[in-house]
Every structure is written in C-alpha cells, then in structure tokens.
Short mmCIF file of C-alpha atoms and ligand atoms in Angstrom, two decimals:
data_model
loop_
_atom_site.label_atom_id
_atom_site.label_comp_id
_atom_site.label_asym_id
_atom_site.label_seq_id
_atom_site.Cartn_x
_atom_site.Cartn_y
_atom_site.Cartn_z
CA UNK A 1 19.28 20.40 -32.57
CA UNK A 2 22.59 18.80 -31.82
CA UNK A 3 25.71 20.18 -30.15
CA UNK A 4 28.31 20.29 -32.92
CA UNK A 5 31.34 19.35 -30.80
CA UNK A 6 32.38 16.78 -28.20
CA UNK A 7 30.27 17.24 -25.12
CA UNK A 8 32.24 16.59 -21.93
CA UNK A 9 29.55 16.14 -19.28
CA UNK A 10 30.52 17.02 -15.73
CA UNK A 11 27.95 14.52 -14.47
CA UNK A 12 27.97 11.78 -17.12
CA UNK A 13 25.94 9.25 -15.13
CA UNK A 14 23.39 11.66 -13.69
CA UNK A 15 19.79 11.28 -14.83
CA UNK A 16 16.72 13.36 -13.95
CA UNK A 17 15.97 13.63 -10.23
CA UNK A 18 13.57 10.94 -8.99
CA UNK A 19 11.11 13.58 -7.70
CA UNK A 20 10.54 15.01 -11.17
CA UNK A 21 10.33 11.53 -12.68
CA UNK A 22 7.78 10.15 -10.21
CA UNK A 23 5.60 13.27 -10.07
CA UNK A 24 5.60 13.26 -13.88
CA UNK A 25 4.48 9.62 -13.98
CA UNK A 26 1.83 10.25 -11.33
CA UNK A 27 0.38 13.03 -13.47
CA UNK A 28 0.55 10.99 -16.65
CA UNK A 29 -1.25 8.00 -15.12
CA UNK A 30 -3.56 10.01 -12.92
CA UNK A 31 -2.27 8.34 -9.75
CA UNK A 32 -2.58 9.63 -6.19
CA UNK A 33 0.75 11.38 -5.81
CA UNK A 34 2.48 10.49 -2.55
CA UNK A 35 5.90 10.57 -4.21
CA UNK A 36 7.56 14.01 -4.26
CA UNK A 37 7.29 15.66 -0.85
CA UNK A 38 4.84 18.56 -0.89
CA UNK A 39 1.58 19.33 0.87
CA UNK A 40 -1.66 19.22 -1.13
CA UNK A 41 -3.46 21.60 1.26
CA UNK A 42 -3.56 25.39 1.38
CA UNK A 43 -0.91 27.56 2.90
CA UNK A 44 -1.89 29.96 5.71
CA UNK A 45 -4.18 32.61 4.18
CA UNK A 46 -2.49 35.37 6.17
CA UNK A 47 0.84 34.58 4.57
CA UNK A 48 -0.67 35.13 1.12
CA UNK A 49 -2.25 38.38 2.30
CA UNK A 50 0.99 39.60 3.83
CA UNK A 51 2.92 38.84 0.63
CA UNK A 52 0.28 40.63 -1.40
CA UNK A 53 0.38 43.64 0.90
CA UNK A 54 4.17 43.92 0.63
CA UNK A 55 3.90 43.70 -3.15
CA UNK A 56 1.32 46.49 -3.10
CA UNK A 57 3.53 48.55 -0.81
CA UNK A 58 6.12 48.45 -3.57
CA UNK A 59 8.67 46.11 -2.03
CA UNK A 60 9.35 44.51 -5.37
CA UNK A 61 13.01 45.17 -6.04
CA UNK A 62 16.15 43.21 -5.15
CA UNK A 63 16.58 42.47 -1.50
CA UNK A 64 20.07 42.67 -0.03
CA UNK A 65 22.20 39.70 -1.09
CA UNK A 66 22.16 38.43 2.53
CA UNK A 67 18.36 38.60 2.74
CA UNK A 68 15.85 41.11 4.14
CA UNK A 69 17.21 42.35 7.53
CA UNK A 70 13.84 42.00 9.30
CA UNK A 71 13.67 38.32 8.39
CA UNK A 72 17.24 37.65 9.50
CA UNK A 73 16.50 39.45 12.76
CA UNK A 74 13.44 37.25 13.41
CA UNK A 75 15.44 34.13 12.61
CA UNK A 76 18.19 35.17 15.03
CA UNK A 77 15.57 35.55 17.77
CA UNK A 78 13.98 32.23 16.87
CA UNK A 79 17.18 30.17 17.03
CA UNK A 80 18.17 31.90 20.22
CA UNK A 81 14.86 30.92 21.81
CA UNK A 82 14.67 27.41 20.42
CA UNK A 83 18.29 26.30 20.52
CA UNK A 84 19.96 28.87 22.82
CA UNK A 85 22.28 29.81 19.97
CA UNK A 86 23.55 33.26 19.09
CA UNK A 87 23.86 33.99 15.40
CA UNK A 88 24.79 37.51 14.32
CA UNK A 89 22.03 39.01 12.18
CA UNK A 90 24.40 40.59 9.68
CA UNK A 91 27.27 38.18 9.37
CA UNK A 92 25.89 34.75 10.28
CA UNK A 93 22.43 34.38 8.69
CA UNK A 94 21.59 34.26 4.99
CA UNK A 95 18.35 33.78 3.10
CA UNK A 96 18.50 31.34 0.18
CA UNK A 97 16.34 30.18 -2.71
CA UNK A 98 15.37 27.01 -0.84
CA UNK A 99 17.28 24.20 0.83
CA UNK A 100 18.72 22.67 -2.34
CA UNK A 101 20.38 25.93 -3.37
CA UNK A 102 21.76 26.41 0.11
CA UNK A 103 23.26 22.91 0.05
CA UNK A 104 24.70 23.35 -3.43
CA UNK A 105 26.19 26.71 -2.57
CA UNK A 106 27.69 25.46 0.69
CA UNK A 107 29.31 22.51 -1.05
CA UNK A 108 30.59 24.70 -3.90
CA UNK A 109 32.06 27.18 -1.44
CA UNK A 110 34.17 24.58 0.35
CA UNK A 111 34.78 21.51 -1.78
CA UNK A 112 37.86 21.44 -3.97
CA UNK A 113 39.17 18.81 -6.38
CA UNK A 114 39.97 15.64 -4.46
CA UNK A 115 38.28 16.66 -1.18
CA UNK A 116 36.37 13.91 0.54
CA UNK A 117 32.86 14.39 1.87
CA UNK A 118 31.34 11.82 4.21
CA UNK A 119 27.66 11.19 3.61
CA UNK A 120 25.20 8.73 5.12
CA UNK A 121 23.04 6.47 3.00
CA UNK A 122 20.21 6.51 2.16
CA UNK A 123 21.23 10.05 1.18
CA UNK A 124 18.99 12.78 -0.18
CA UNK A 125 19.63 12.97 -3.90
CA UNK A 126 21.19 16.43 -4.25
CA UNK A 127 24.29 15.81 -2.12
CA UNK A 128 26.39 13.60 -4.38
CA UNK A 129 25.95 15.56 -7.65
CA UNK A 130 26.85 18.78 -5.82
CA UNK A 131 29.99 17.14 -4.42
CA UNK A 132 31.01 15.64 -7.76
CA UNK A 133 30.36 18.67 -9.92
CA UNK A 134 32.86 20.46 -7.67
CA UNK A 135 35.47 17.73 -8.07
CA UNK A 136 34.92 16.22 -4.62
CA UNK A 137 34.57 12.59 -3.69
CA UNK A 138 31.60 11.21 -1.76
CA UNK A 139 32.58 8.72 0.95
CA UNK A 140 29.64 6.55 1.93
CA UNK A 141 28.45 5.17 5.23
CA UNK A 142 25.37 2.99 5.39
CA UNK A 143 22.90 3.86 8.13
CA UNK A 144 21.06 1.21 10.08
CA UNK A 145 17.43 2.20 9.62
CA UNK A 146 16.19 -0.47 12.00
CA UNK A 147 18.34 0.31 15.02
CA UNK A 148 21.12 2.63 16.10
CA UNK A 149 21.18 4.90 13.11
CA UNK A 150 24.88 5.71 12.74
CA UNK A 151 27.90 3.61 13.59
CA UNK A 152 30.33 6.38 14.54
CA UNK A 153 33.24 3.93 14.64
CA UNK A 154 32.83 3.59 10.87
CA UNK A 155 32.88 7.36 10.53
CA UNK A 156 36.04 7.52 12.59
CA UNK A 157 37.74 5.01 10.31
CA UNK A 158 36.78 7.02 7.23
CA UNK A 159 38.15 10.35 8.46
CA UNK A 160 41.58 11.28 7.10
CA UNK A 161 43.54 14.32 5.90
CA UNK A 162 41.37 14.66 2.80
CA UNK A 163 38.07 14.74 4.72
CA UNK A 164 36.75 18.24 4.19
CA UNK A 165 33.09 17.89 5.08
CA UNK A 166 30.52 15.64 6.75
CA UNK A 167 26.89 16.02 5.69
CA UNK A 168 24.22 15.10 8.20
CA UNK A 169 20.45 15.27 7.85
CA UNK A 170 18.01 15.18 10.74
CA UNK A 171 15.02 14.58 10.71
CA UNK A 172 16.13 12.35 7.90
CA UNK A 173 14.74 12.16 4.40
CA UNK A 174 13.87 9.51 3.17
CA UNK A 175 13.90 7.32 6.30
CA UNK A 176 12.03 9.52 8.78
CA UNK A 177 14.63 8.67 11.46
CA UNK A 178 16.16 11.34 13.69
CA UNK A 179 19.58 11.80 15.24
CA UNK A 180 19.90 11.79 19.03
CA UNK A 181 21.86 13.90 21.50
CA UNK A 182 24.28 10.96 21.80
CA UNK A 183 24.90 11.10 18.03
CA UNK A 184 25.72 14.78 18.31
CA UNK A 185 28.18 14.21 21.17
CA UNK A 186 29.94 11.54 19.14
CA UNK A 187 30.11 13.80 16.10
CA UNK A 188 31.54 16.52 18.29
CA UNK A 189 34.22 14.22 19.65
CA UNK A 190 35.15 12.91 16.21
CA UNK A 191 35.54 16.31 14.60
CA UNK A 192 37.26 17.97 17.54
CA UNK A 193 40.73 19.17 16.49
CA UNK A 194 40.09 18.68 12.75
CA UNK A 195 39.38 21.15 9.91
CA UNK A 196 36.18 19.34 8.99
CA UNK A 197 33.13 21.42 8.12
CA UNK A 198 29.71 19.99 8.93
CA UNK A 199 26.83 20.65 6.60
CA UNK A 200 23.67 20.02 8.58
CA UNK A 201 20.50 19.64 6.55
CA UNK A 202 17.73 20.44 9.03
CA UNK A 203 14.94 21.35 6.64
CA UNK A 204 12.44 19.23 8.61
CA UNK A 205 13.49 20.74 11.96
CA UNK A 206 9.91 21.34 13.13
CA UNK A 207 8.46 18.05 11.94
CA UNK A 208 9.39 15.67 14.71
CA UNK A 209 7.10 13.29 16.58
CA UNK A 210 6.29 11.46 19.80
CA UNK A 211 7.75 14.10 22.09
CA UNK A 212 11.26 13.88 20.63
CA UNK A 213 13.37 17.03 20.46
CA UNK A 214 15.10 18.18 17.31
CA UNK A 215 18.86 17.97 17.85
CA UNK A 216 19.90 21.00 15.88
CA UNK A 217 23.62 21.50 15.49
CA UNK A 218 22.88 24.99 16.83
CA UNK A 219 22.33 23.47 20.29
CA UNK A 220 25.97 22.33 20.40
CA UNK A 221 28.34 25.32 20.44
CA UNK A 222 31.43 23.25 19.64
CA UNK A 223 29.72 21.77 16.59
CA UNK A 224 28.08 25.02 15.55
CA UNK A 225 31.53 26.63 15.24
CA UNK A 226 32.31 24.34 12.30
CA UNK A 227 28.84 24.01 10.79
CA UNK A 228 26.55 25.36 8.14
CA UNK A 229 22.93 24.72 9.07
CA UNK A 230 20.38 24.62 6.26
CA UNK A 231 16.69 25.14 6.86
CA UNK A 232 13.62 25.64 4.70
CA UNK A 233 10.47 27.73 4.98
CA UNK A 234 8.79 25.51 2.38
CA UNK A 235 8.57 22.58 4.78
CA UNK A 236 7.33 24.66 7.70
CA UNK A 237 4.84 26.90 5.88
CA UNK A 238 3.45 24.36 3.37
CA UNK A 239 4.76 26.48 0.46
CA UNK A 240 7.48 24.35 -1.15
CA UNK A 241 6.96 26.22 -4.44
CA UNK A 242 8.04 29.53 -2.93
CA UNK A 243 11.57 28.18 -2.74
CA UNK A 244 12.86 30.04 0.28
CA UNK A 245 15.28 28.72 2.86
CA UNK A 246 18.02 29.99 5.08
CA UNK A 247 21.49 29.22 6.29
CA UNK A 248 23.16 29.74 9.67
CA UNK A 249 26.93 29.67 9.93
CA UNK A 250 29.73 31.32 11.88
CA UNK A 251 30.91 34.53 10.19
CA UNK A 252 34.08 33.08 8.71
CA UNK A 253 32.22 30.25 7.01
CA UNK A 254 29.35 32.53 6.03
CA UNK A 255 31.73 34.90 4.32
CA UNK A 256 32.91 32.05 2.06
CA UNK A 257 29.31 30.91 1.52
CA UNK A 258 28.39 34.42 0.38
CA UNK A 259 31.25 34.63 -2.09
CA UNK A 260 29.44 31.92 -4.06
CA UNK A 261 25.84 32.74 -3.15
CA UNK A 262 26.07 36.30 -4.49
CA UNK A 263 26.91 34.98 -7.95
CA UNK A 264 24.57 32.05 -8.26
CA UNK A 265 21.36 33.63 -6.99
CA UNK A 266 22.36 37.05 -5.68
CA UNK A 267 19.15 37.49 -3.68
CA UNK A 268 15.71 35.93 -3.33
CA UNK A 269 12.09 37.05 -3.59
CA UNK A 270 11.70 40.29 -1.62
CA UNK A 271 7.97 40.57 -0.74
CA UNK A 272 7.87 36.96 0.46
CA UNK A 273 10.81 37.59 2.78
CA UNK A 274 8.99 40.54 4.34
CA UNK A 275 5.84 38.46 4.72
CA UNK A 276 7.72 35.61 6.38
CA UNK A 277 9.41 38.04 8.75
CA UNK A 278 5.99 39.08 10.05
CA UNK A 279 4.57 35.60 9.99
CA UNK A 280 7.42 34.28 12.13
CA UNK A 281 5.78 36.08 15.09
CA UNK A 282 3.21 33.29 15.02
CA UNK A 283 5.28 30.86 17.05
CA UNK A 284 2.37 28.49 17.45
CA UNK A 285 2.52 27.78 13.75
CA UNK A 286 5.93 26.13 13.81
CA UNK A 287 5.67 24.83 17.36
CA UNK A 288 2.52 22.88 16.51
CA UNK A 289 3.85 21.47 13.24
CA UNK A 290 5.08 18.25 14.86
CA UNK A 291 1.65 17.50 16.33
CA UNK A 292 -0.04 18.46 13.05
CA UNK A 293 2.04 16.01 11.02
CA UNK A 294 2.05 13.33 13.71
CA UNK A 295 -1.71 13.19 13.31
CA UNK A 296 -1.31 12.77 9.56
CA UNK A 297 1.29 10.03 10.05
CA UNK A 298 -1.00 8.22 12.48
CA UNK A 299 -3.99 8.61 10.19
CA UNK A 300 -2.07 7.14 7.23
CA UNK A 301 -0.72 4.26 9.31
CA UNK A 302 -4.14 3.55 10.77
CA UNK A 303 -5.65 3.43 7.31
CA UNK A 304 -3.03 0.84 6.35
CA UNK A 305 -3.68 -1.37 9.36
CA UNK A 306 -4.24 -4.93 8.17
CA UNK A 307 -2.54 -4.25 4.82
CA UNK A 308 0.35 -6.34 3.54
CA UNK A 309 2.84 -3.52 3.92
CA UNK A 310 5.14 -3.38 6.91
CA UNK A 311 5.22 0.09 8.41
CA UNK A 312 8.69 1.35 9.35
CA UNK A 313 8.66 3.80 12.25
CA UNK A 314 8.67 7.44 11.16
CA UNK A 315 10.07 9.74 13.86
CA UNK A 316 10.06 12.93 11.82
CA UNK A 317 9.70 14.52 8.32
CA UNK A 318 6.48 13.97 6.38
CA UNK A 319 7.56 10.66 4.96
CA UNK A 320 6.65 7.10 5.80
CA UNK A 321 8.63 4.09 4.60
CA UNK A 322 6.62 0.98 3.78
CA UNK A 323 8.21 -2.43 3.30
CA UNK A 324 6.44 -4.29 0.49
CA UNK A 325 8.47 -7.52 0.62
CA UNK A 326 5.35 -9.55 1.52
CA UNK A 327 3.63 -8.32 -1.64
CA UNK A 328 6.28 -8.46 -4.33
CA UNK A 329 9.84 -9.57 -5.00
CA UNK A 330 10.34 -6.98 -7.71
CA UNK A 331 13.05 -4.38 -7.19
CA UNK A 332 11.70 -1.13 -5.82
CA UNK A 333 12.25 1.01 -8.93
CA UNK A 334 10.17 -1.42 -11.02
CA UNK A 335 7.58 -1.96 -8.33
CA UNK A 336 7.09 1.79 -7.77
CA UNK A 337 6.33 2.23 -11.48
CA UNK A 338 3.92 -0.70 -11.50
CA UNK A 339 2.20 0.75 -8.42
CA UNK A 340 1.57 3.96 -10.33
CA UNK A 341 0.32 2.30 -13.49
CA UNK A 342 -1.69 -0.60 -12.07
CA UNK A 343 -2.70 0.52 -8.59
CA UNK A 344 -2.77 4.29 -9.02
CA UNK A 345 -0.47 5.37 -6.17
CA UNK A 346 2.88 7.11 -6.66
CA UNK A 347 5.74 6.71 -4.18
CA UNK A 348 9.53 7.01 -4.19
CA UNK A 349 11.72 3.88 -4.43
CA UNK A 350 14.31 4.14 -1.65
CA UNK A 351 17.15 2.40 -3.54
CA UNK A 352 17.73 5.58 -5.56
CA UNK A 353 19.23 7.10 -2.42
CA UNK A 354 22.09 4.56 -2.45
CA UNK A 355 25.15 4.55 -4.71
CA UNK A 356 25.28 0.75 -4.86
CA UNK A 357 22.66 -1.89 -5.45
CA UNK A 358 20.26 -2.03 -2.56
CA UNK A 359 18.09 -5.06 -1.92
CA UNK A 360 15.64 -3.48 0.52
CA UNK A 361 12.03 -3.45 -0.52
CA UNK A 362 11.10 0.01 0.73
CA UNK A 363 8.95 2.69 -0.80
CA UNK A 364 8.67 6.22 0.59
CA UNK A 365 5.20 7.77 0.87
CA UNK A 366 4.55 11.45 1.61
CA UNK A 367 1.72 11.97 4.11
CA UNK A 368 1.63 15.79 3.89
CA UNK A 369 -1.80 15.41 2.35
CA UNK A 370 -5.48 16.06 3.01
CA UNK A 371 -7.18 13.17 4.79
CA UNK A 372 -9.14 12.38 1.67
CA UNK A 373 -5.97 12.02 -0.38
CA UNK A 374 -4.54 9.64 2.22
CA UNK A 375 -7.82 7.71 2.30
CA UNK A 376 -7.88 7.40 -1.48
CA UNK A 377 -4.30 6.13 -1.55
CA UNK A 378 -4.80 3.73 1.37
CA UNK A 379 -7.91 2.25 -0.17
CA UNK A 380 -5.86 1.27 -3.21
CA UNK A 381 -2.90 0.03 -1.18
CA UNK A 382 -5.16 -2.12 1.02
CA UNK A 383 -6.15 -4.16 -2.04
CA UNK A 384 -2.67 -5.55 -2.57
CA UNK A 385 -2.47 -9.19 -1.63
CA UNK A 386 0.55 -11.13 -0.39
CA UNK A 387 2.77 -13.21 -2.68
N1 LIG B 1 12.44 17.34 -0.81
C1 LIG B 1 11.40 16.82 -1.62
C2 LIG B 1 11.26 15.32 -1.40
O1 LIG B 1 12.07 14.71 -0.76
C3 LIG B 1 11.63 17.02 -3.09
C4 LIG B 1 12.20 18.31 -3.53
C5 LIG B 1 12.46 18.27 -5.01
O2 LIG B 1 11.64 17.78 -5.76
N2 LIG B 1 13.58 18.73 -5.39
O3 LIG B 1 10.34 14.75 -1.89
#
C-alpha cells in the first residue's frame, strides 16, 4: 500500500536502529551475536517465580501511573543507601517501560523548538532522534576515549542561553568508559546558576569494574536538583525483554515528566513491578554484578590474547571495544557486515554513534554471554590475520 498524500517525515534521515539491523543480520547468517546488548543466560529463577505468583494472586490490572508503591519505596531505600540521596517515594520516583522510554519522555517533557541539547559522542543512538523529533538541536562534543574522557572547557564554550539540557551517560555505552568524581565537580560548576537540566543515563550503574565507584548524579546534591536520572532493571536483572526502568528526579521536574509519561505509556507491567520490589531485597544480586561482569570481560579479553585486535580498556557496561585496524582498512560499517557473513561474529560498528564521518576502526562486542558463547566467538576472531 502507498500513502496517498505527501508524507512529511519528522525524521527524514533516520533509518532503523543499528541494534535491530545487526541482530537481524546475525540471525540471518547464523552468526554468534555479540552485537545488540543482552545476556544469553537465564534470569534469576526466583524472579520468574515471584512474577508468576503475583500474576496468580490477581495483580494483573493497571498499576498506578507512577509505578507500584512498594517498588518505588524499595528504590528510595536503595538510592539512599548507595548514594546517600533522598528521593520522595510519591513525587520523585517513577517506573518506566525501560530506559529508552524514560529518555524519550524526559526529552519530550523539556525540549522545545530551537532548544539546544549538549551530547557527547560516541552517543547512544536514541538521544538525537528524541531531541530532533521534539524540535531541539543536538550540540556535539567529541569524547576522548583514550584519555581524559571529557574536555569540560569545550562544554563551557558550547553553553549559551539556548542550552536547555546536557545528556551524560556513565558507565558509557558504547565505549565502556566511566565518568569520575572530578567530571561531576566540573559539571556542577558549569551548570551552577543556569537553567540547564541534566539527563543522566545510568542504566549500567551496577556494572563497573576494577574497584571503581559509580558516580551517580544522585551523589551530588547540587547536580541532583537539576537532574533526571534514568536507570534500568533489564541491565541489572538480565531481563532486557521485560522493558522496565525507572526515573529519579526532583518533584518539580518529575511533575513535568509525568505530564508526558501518563499519555505515552500510562503505566507499566504490574506483576513484574511487584516481583522486582521483593527481589530488590537481595542486595547481593546488584552489589555483585560488577564482579560478575568483570569476570566475563576478563574471560573474553583472555580468549583474545594474541589476536590481531587491540583491546580498548572497558571500565564498565557489558561492552568491549576492539580496534581492528591491524586486520582491515575497511570502514567499520562494512567490516562489521563482512565479519558476520564471512567470520560468523556479529558486533556493532562504533561510527554509527557519531553524527559525522568517523575514521576509527572500532567494533563493540557484548560480553554478557555464557562462556561457551564467548569461546565460540573468540575462536573465530582469533583466526583473523593482519593486513
Ligand atoms: N542498549 C542495547 C545496546 O546498546 C540495545 C537496546 C536496543 O536494542 N534498543 O546494545
């Protein structure tokens, strides 16, 4: 069928998200899929049982728009313990249908025509379309993946009267780098006295390695006052398909967030929220997540020892960047496709996270996988010879 009129696309240049494209190709060519980020192992059995039990108890109708109170209560306790932050259960915490929805809703709630939003590249792929569909303008800053991550002087120069929002992401997808306490202090100084809202994507908050501490915005009261923090249960409970996340924000910002949220999702899956509320009592689960994934990172890197890839340090998330410049001169989007078809391993080309041409030769591999999956992938990657 064909639309009979003139179609005026709101996102004329936007194609299908890279995660859908690469996972689709992996399936088609039967490749080991280390592209889209999701675990290939089971979720905690008790979480399934709890969900089932709440379904059987009849908790199958709409939850409150803000989310199930018991879950918000547990989250308030958790952030108070972990980050010494006080978020009001009723007015400052909201359950969402995953991180992407939370980000889209937050941007829609605050970005008007002509507003500028500062983002750091490589940037996770949902930020820019959400800004543009709302009439905003993305202002780009390139991160230095090999050294000091953010040049705050550049940020300072970009801030002006039109700057409405700054989006940060730590631990950072796709690079695996993390922001430091010094970064947070600088961000605090730069935004002090402005109307800027910070959107802090912290969906990998518990996946951080080598004894580093997650620098949640929630730890910094002056920043928290102007911030919306986005988190995700999918990353922490291995259930990305359940699509549940949450948002923390001061009441005034949350009230605006909810004006939009109530009309684009209203509320999210009720029995799962009850199950998560109980499961959150198991603090060990999220406190041991860093060690759990650090082992996977180390295993993957060890398997690649002696390969022709250069391993970029991964400080957090479940992603590992590999530099393939010794193996091929092809651009990453082409090389990633060839790797699927000819070698049988799917990854994500990092250049898609930049708005301009990017000459790096980096591919992103997800190591949230069973050891055997990592072994299978590494065996194939080890065969690649230098140019
Ligand atoms: N966050 C996941 C990743 O980076 C993808 C989520 C999605 O497919 N939308 O791989």
